[in-house]
PDB file of C-alpha atoms in Angstrom:
ATOM      1  CA  MET X   1      11.748 -31.414  -6.309  1.00 76.00           C
ATOM      2  CA  ASN X   2      10.294 -31.445  -9.812  1.00 85.00           C
ATOM      3  CA  TYR X   3       9.015 -28.867 -12.272  1.00 93.00           C
ATOM      4  CA  THR X   4       7.197 -29.864 -15.420  1.00 92.00           C
ATOM      5  CA  ALA X   5       6.402 -28.423 -18.834  1.00 94.00           C
ATOM      6  CA  ALA X   6       2.843 -29.077 -19.992  1.00 95.00           C
ATOM      7  CA  ALA X   7       3.744 -29.307 -23.692  1.00 97.00           C
ATOM      8  CA  PRO X   8       6.677 -28.916 -26.100  1.00 98.00           C
ATOM      9  CA  ALA X   9       7.588 -25.298 -26.856  1.00 96.00           C
ATOM     10  CA  VAL X  10       6.209 -25.679 -30.396  1.00 96.00           C
ATOM     11  CA  TRP X  11       2.764 -26.839 -29.244  1.00 97.00           C
ATOM     12  CA  ASP X  12      -0.114 -24.470 -29.950  1.00 96.00           C
ATOM     13  CA  PRO X  13      -3.443 -24.981 -28.144  1.00 95.00           C
ATOM     14  CA  ALA X  14      -5.134 -24.675 -31.561  1.00 94.00           C
ATOM     15  CA  PHE X  15      -3.594 -28.079 -32.419  1.00 96.00           C
ATOM     16  CA  ALA X  16      -5.793 -29.811 -29.827  1.00 94.00           C
ATOM     17  CA  ASP X  17      -8.707 -30.211 -32.250  1.00 93.00           C
ATOM     18  CA  ALA X  18      -6.632 -31.403 -35.210  1.00 96.00           C
ATOM     19  CA  ASP X  19      -6.919 -35.075 -36.185  1.00 96.00           C
ATOM     20  CA  ASP X  20      -3.180 -35.304 -36.860  1.00 97.00           C
ATOM     21  CA  CYS X  21      -2.140 -33.865 -33.477  1.00 97.00           C
ATOM     22  CA  LEU X  22      -1.998 -35.401 -30.007  1.00 96.00           C
ATOM     23  CA  LEU X  23      -0.919 -34.164 -26.603  1.00 97.00           C
ATOM     24  CA  SER X  24      -0.995 -36.573 -23.671  1.00 96.00           C
ATOM     25  CA  SER X  25       0.920 -36.478 -20.406  1.00 95.00           C
ATOM     26  CA  ASP X  26       3.769 -38.484 -21.983  1.00 96.00           C
ATOM     27  CA  GLN X  27       3.609 -38.154 -25.769  1.00 97.00           C
ATOM     28  CA  CYS X  28       2.971 -35.466 -28.352  1.00 97.00           C
ATOM     29  CA  VAL X  29       2.502 -35.527 -32.122  1.00 98.00           C
ATOM     30  CA  ILE X  30       2.135 -32.391 -34.229  1.00 98.00           C
ATOM     31  CA  HIS X  31       0.615 -32.708 -37.708  1.00 96.00           C
ATOM     32  CA  ALA X  32       1.834 -36.323 -37.930  1.00 96.00           C
ATOM     33  CA  GLN X  33       5.310 -34.901 -38.665  1.00 97.00           C
ATOM     34  CA  HIS X  34       6.855 -33.963 -35.300  1.00 98.00           C
ATOM     35  CA  TYR X  35       7.149 -36.420 -32.421  1.00 98.00           C
ATOM     36  CA  PHE X  36       7.911 -35.835 -28.761  1.00 98.00           C
ATOM     37  CA  VAL X  37       8.164 -37.718 -25.478  1.00 98.00           C
ATOM     38  CA  LYS X  38       8.339 -36.362 -21.949  1.00 98.00           C
ATOM     39  CA  GLY X  39      11.295 -37.323 -19.812  1.00 98.00           C
ATOM     40  CA  LEU X  40      13.282 -36.190 -16.804  1.00 98.00           C
ATOM     41  CA  ILE X  41      16.500 -34.224 -16.659  1.00 98.00           C
ATOM     42  CA  GLU X  42      17.768 -35.249 -13.236  1.00 98.00           C
ATOM     43  CA  ILE X  43      20.178 -33.076 -11.281  1.00 97.00           C
ATOM     44  CA  PRO X  44      21.777 -34.299  -8.055  1.00 97.00           C
ATOM     45  CA  VAL X  45      21.612 -31.996  -5.047  1.00 97.00           C
ATOM     46  CA  ILE X  46      25.151 -31.734  -3.688  1.00 97.00           C
ATOM     47  CA  GLY X  47      25.675 -33.100  -0.179  1.00 95.00           C
ATOM     48  CA  SER X  48      22.436 -35.087  -0.151  1.00 95.00           C
ATOM     49  CA  ASP X  49      20.706 -38.113  -1.612  1.00 95.00           C
ATOM     50  CA  GLU X  50      18.087 -35.836  -3.197  1.00 95.00           C
ATOM     51  CA  VAL X  51      17.593 -35.352  -6.917  1.00 96.00           C
ATOM     52  CA  PHE X  52      15.915 -32.362  -8.540  1.00 96.00           C
ATOM     53  CA  SER X  53      14.309 -32.956 -11.924  1.00 96.00           C
ATOM     54  CA  TRP X  54      12.923 -31.023 -14.833  1.00 97.00           C
ATOM     55  CA  ALA X  55      10.112 -32.859 -16.674  1.00 97.00           C
ATOM     56  CA  VAL X  56      10.825 -31.812 -20.256  1.00 98.00           C
ATOM     57  CA  TRP X  57       9.852 -32.615 -23.825  1.00 98.00           C
ATOM     58  CA  VAL X  58      12.293 -34.078 -26.325  1.00 98.00           C
ATOM     59  CA  SER X  59      11.738 -34.426 -30.059  1.00 98.00           C
ATOM     60  CA  LEU X  60      12.448 -37.830 -31.562  1.00 98.00           C
ATOM     61  CA  SER X  61      12.638 -39.088 -35.105  1.00 98.00           C
ATOM     62  CA  ARG X  62       9.524 -40.809 -36.436  1.00 97.00           C
ATOM     63  CA  GLU X  63      11.321 -44.174 -36.228  1.00 97.00           C
ATOM     64  CA  ASN X  64      12.476 -43.727 -32.629  1.00 98.00           C
ATOM     65  CA  PHE X  65       9.091 -42.395 -31.541  1.00 98.00           C
ATOM     66  CA  SER X  66       7.332 -45.386 -33.165  1.00 97.00           C
ATOM     67  CA  ARG X  67       9.738 -47.768 -31.445  1.00 97.00           C
ATOM     68  CA  ALA X  68       9.207 -46.064 -28.063  1.00 96.00           C
ATOM     69  CA  VAL X  69       5.420 -46.237 -28.497  1.00 95.00           C
ATOM     70  CA  ASP X  70       5.583 -49.904 -29.538  1.00 96.00           C
ATOM     71  CA  LEU X  71       7.493 -50.708 -26.331  1.00 96.00           C
ATOM     72  CA  TRP X  72       5.554 -48.305 -24.058  1.00 94.00           C
ATOM     73  CA  ASP X  73       3.900 -51.049 -21.980  1.00 95.00           C
ATOM     74  CA  THR X  74       6.464 -53.793 -22.594  1.00 96.00           C
ATOM     75  CA  PRO X  75       8.349 -55.134 -19.552  1.00 96.00           C
ATOM     76  CA  GLY X  76      12.097 -55.027 -20.133  1.00 96.00           C
ATOM     77  CA  ARG X  77      11.868 -51.936 -22.348  1.00 96.00           C
ATOM     78  CA  GLU X  78      14.673 -50.369 -20.293  1.00 96.00           C
ATOM     79  CA  ALA X  79      17.120 -52.577 -22.231  1.00 96.00           C
ATOM     80  CA  GLU X  80      16.407 -50.431 -25.305  1.00 95.00           C
ATOM     81  CA  LYS X  81      19.351 -48.348 -26.508  1.00 97.00           C
ATOM     82  CA  PRO X  82      18.973 -44.583 -25.922  1.00 98.00           C
ATOM     83  CA  TYR X  83      17.197 -42.488 -28.546  1.00 98.00           C
ATOM     84  CA  PHE X  84      18.775 -39.289 -29.864  1.00 98.00           C
ATOM     85  CA  GLY X  85      16.599 -36.214 -29.480  1.00 98.00           C
ATOM     86  CA  TRP X  86      16.462 -32.421 -29.248  1.00 98.00           C
ATOM     87  CA  LEU X  87      15.267 -30.660 -26.108  1.00 98.00           C
ATOM     88  CA  THR X  88      12.052 -28.790 -26.937  1.00 98.00           C
ATOM     89  CA  THR X  89      11.387 -27.182 -23.564  1.00 97.00           C
ATOM     90  CA  ASP X  90      12.619 -23.674 -22.867  1.00 95.00           C
ATOM     91  CA  LEU X  91      13.658 -23.511 -19.224  1.00 95.00           C
ATOM     92  CA  SER X  92      13.688 -19.769 -18.749  1.00 89.00           C
ATOM     93  CA  VAL X  93      15.662 -19.891 -15.490  1.00 92.00           C
ATOM     94  CA  TYR X  94      18.803 -20.265 -17.617  1.00 94.00           C
ATOM     95  CA  TRP X  95      20.350 -17.209 -19.279  1.00 90.00           C
ATOM     96  CA  SER X  96      21.003 -19.241 -22.430  1.00 94.00           C
ATOM     97  CA  SER X  97      18.072 -20.938 -24.169  1.00 95.00           C
ATOM     98  CA  THR X  98      17.676 -24.637 -23.537  1.00 97.00           C
ATOM     99  CA  LEU X  99      15.825 -25.183 -26.810  1.00 97.00           C
ATOM    100  CA  ASN X 100      17.497 -27.618 -29.195  1.00 97.00           C
ATOM    101  CA  LEU X 101      20.116 -28.944 -26.805  1.00 98.00           C
ATOM    102  CA  LYS X 102      21.203 -32.425 -27.918  1.00 98.00           C
ATOM    103  CA  THR X 103      19.962 -35.273 -25.744  1.00 98.00           C
ATOM    104  CA  HIS X 104      19.850 -39.023 -25.359  1.00 98.00           C
ATOM    105  CA  VAL X 105      16.572 -40.422 -24.053  1.00 98.00           C
ATOM    106  CA  HIS X 106      17.022 -43.522 -21.900  1.00 98.00           C
ATOM    107  CA  THR X 107      13.931 -45.704 -21.551  1.00 97.00           C
ATOM    108  CA  ARG X 108      13.158 -46.895 -18.025  1.00 97.00           C
ATOM    109  CA  PRO X 109      10.897 -49.648 -16.679  1.00 97.00           C
ATOM    110  CA  VAL X 110       7.184 -49.462 -17.494  1.00 96.00           C
ATOM    111  CA  GLY X 111       5.523 -46.690 -15.511  1.00 94.00           C
ATOM    112  CA  GLU X 112       8.665 -44.558 -15.191  1.00 96.00           C
ATOM    113  CA  ARG X 113       9.437 -41.497 -17.293  1.00 96.00           C
ATOM    114  CA  PRO X 114      12.529 -41.735 -19.497  1.00 97.00           C
ATOM    115  CA  PHE X 115      15.814 -40.259 -18.293  1.00 98.00           C
ATOM    116  CA  VAL X 116      17.019 -37.389 -20.486  1.00 98.00           C
ATOM    117  CA  GLU X 117      20.794 -37.154 -20.692  1.00 98.00           C
ATOM    118  CA  LEU X 118      22.104 -33.881 -22.077  1.00 98.00           C
ATOM    119  CA  GLU X 119      25.125 -33.806 -24.333  1.00 97.00           C
ATOM    120  CA  PRO X 120      28.058 -32.800 -22.090  1.00 96.00           C
ATOM    121  CA  THR X 121      28.495 -29.183 -23.198  1.00 96.00           C
ATOM    122  CA  ASP X 122      29.227 -25.978 -21.306  1.00 96.00           C
ATOM    123  CA  HIS X 123      25.544 -24.984 -21.281  1.00 97.00           C
ATOM    124  CA  PRO X 124      24.611 -24.260 -17.618  1.00 97.00           C
ATOM    125  CA  LEU X 125      21.889 -26.932 -17.602  1.00 97.00           C
ATOM    126  CA  ALA X 126      24.284 -29.586 -18.907  1.00 98.00           C
ATOM    127  CA  VAL X 127      26.912 -28.534 -16.365  1.00 97.00           C
ATOM    128  CA  GLU X 128      24.358 -28.771 -13.536  1.00 97.00           C
ATOM    129  CA  GLN X 129      23.301 -32.234 -14.680  1.00 98.00           C
ATOM    130  CA  ARG X 130      26.924 -33.394 -14.572  1.00 97.00           C
ATOM    131  CA  THR X 131      28.093 -31.641 -11.404  1.00 97.00           C
ATOM    132  CA  GLY X 132      24.941 -31.169  -9.334  1.00 97.00           C
ATOM    133  CA  ILE X 133      23.445 -28.113  -7.661  1.00 97.00           C
ATOM    134  CA  THR X 134      23.489 -26.723  -4.148  1.00 97.00           C
ATOM    135  CA  TRP X 135      20.433 -26.186  -1.976  1.00 96.00           C
ATOM    136  CA  ASP X 136      20.906 -22.450  -2.567  1.00 96.00           C
ATOM    137  CA  ARG X 137      20.757 -22.987  -6.329  1.00 96.00           C
ATOM    138  CA  LEU X 138      17.650 -25.113  -5.893  1.00 95.00           C
ATOM    139  CA  ARG X 139      16.023 -22.236  -3.982  1.00 94.00           C
ATOM    140  CA  GLU X 140      17.024 -19.843  -6.812  1.00 93.00           C
ATOM    141  CA  ILE X 141      15.368 -22.157  -9.347  1.00 94.00           C
ATOM    142  CA  ALA X 142      12.211 -22.409  -7.238  1.00 92.00           C
ATOM    143  CA  GLU X 143      12.069 -18.627  -6.861  1.00 91.00           C
ATOM    144  CA  ALA X 144      12.598 -18.090 -10.587  1.00 88.00           C
ATOM    145  CA  VAL X 145       9.903 -20.630 -11.510  1.00 88.00           C
ATOM    146  CA  LEU X 146       7.376 -19.336  -8.989  1.00 86.00           C
ATOM    147  CA  HIS X 147       8.156 -15.615  -9.485  1.00 80.00           C
ATOM    148  CA  PRO X 148       9.717 -15.084 -12.943  1.00 73.00           C
ATOM    149  CA  SER X 149      11.223 -11.719 -13.861  1.00 66.00           C
ATOM    150  CA  ARG X 150       9.683  -9.668 -16.637  1.00 56.00           C
ATOM    151  CA  ASP X 151      11.821 -11.327 -19.336  1.00 53.00           C
ATOM    152  CA  GLY X 152      11.524 -14.711 -17.620  1.00 48.00           C
ATOM    153  CA  ARG X 153      15.282 -15.255 -17.480  1.00 49.00           C
ATOM    154  CA  GLN X 154      17.533 -15.375 -14.509  1.00 44.00           C
ATOM    155  CA  PRO X 155      20.606 -13.111 -14.454  1.00 40.00           C
TER     156      PRO X 155
END
């Protein structure tokens, strides 16, 4: 019930050897100028208690990233106010790019990935986060992720 992106869309494997770049399972820094955290866009499955999630990367300001890192292992960090960020994962199952959608990143208790709340727009991903998806839609997503079309986008 979860699909994950390995790195932000702007990550290049050539960055791995650079001293000013970092890619871990939860955080990413590119050239000590661009900062990212991994979080979950959660989508309720209609008619059930299940939740589908996309594990995505969100860019944060230097200040918000530093604050998040400072509190990374601090109990009670979930009381932190949400951080503004830009979605930096392209989920190709949507006909409209998901890159640069506005988000709010909500810190959760230590050991849990942040919750990524999309700005309530008419983008299909934002609509699905607000209204939920059916089991049929979940199967469509799984099919698109496991067997993408030539252009990678769903009709």
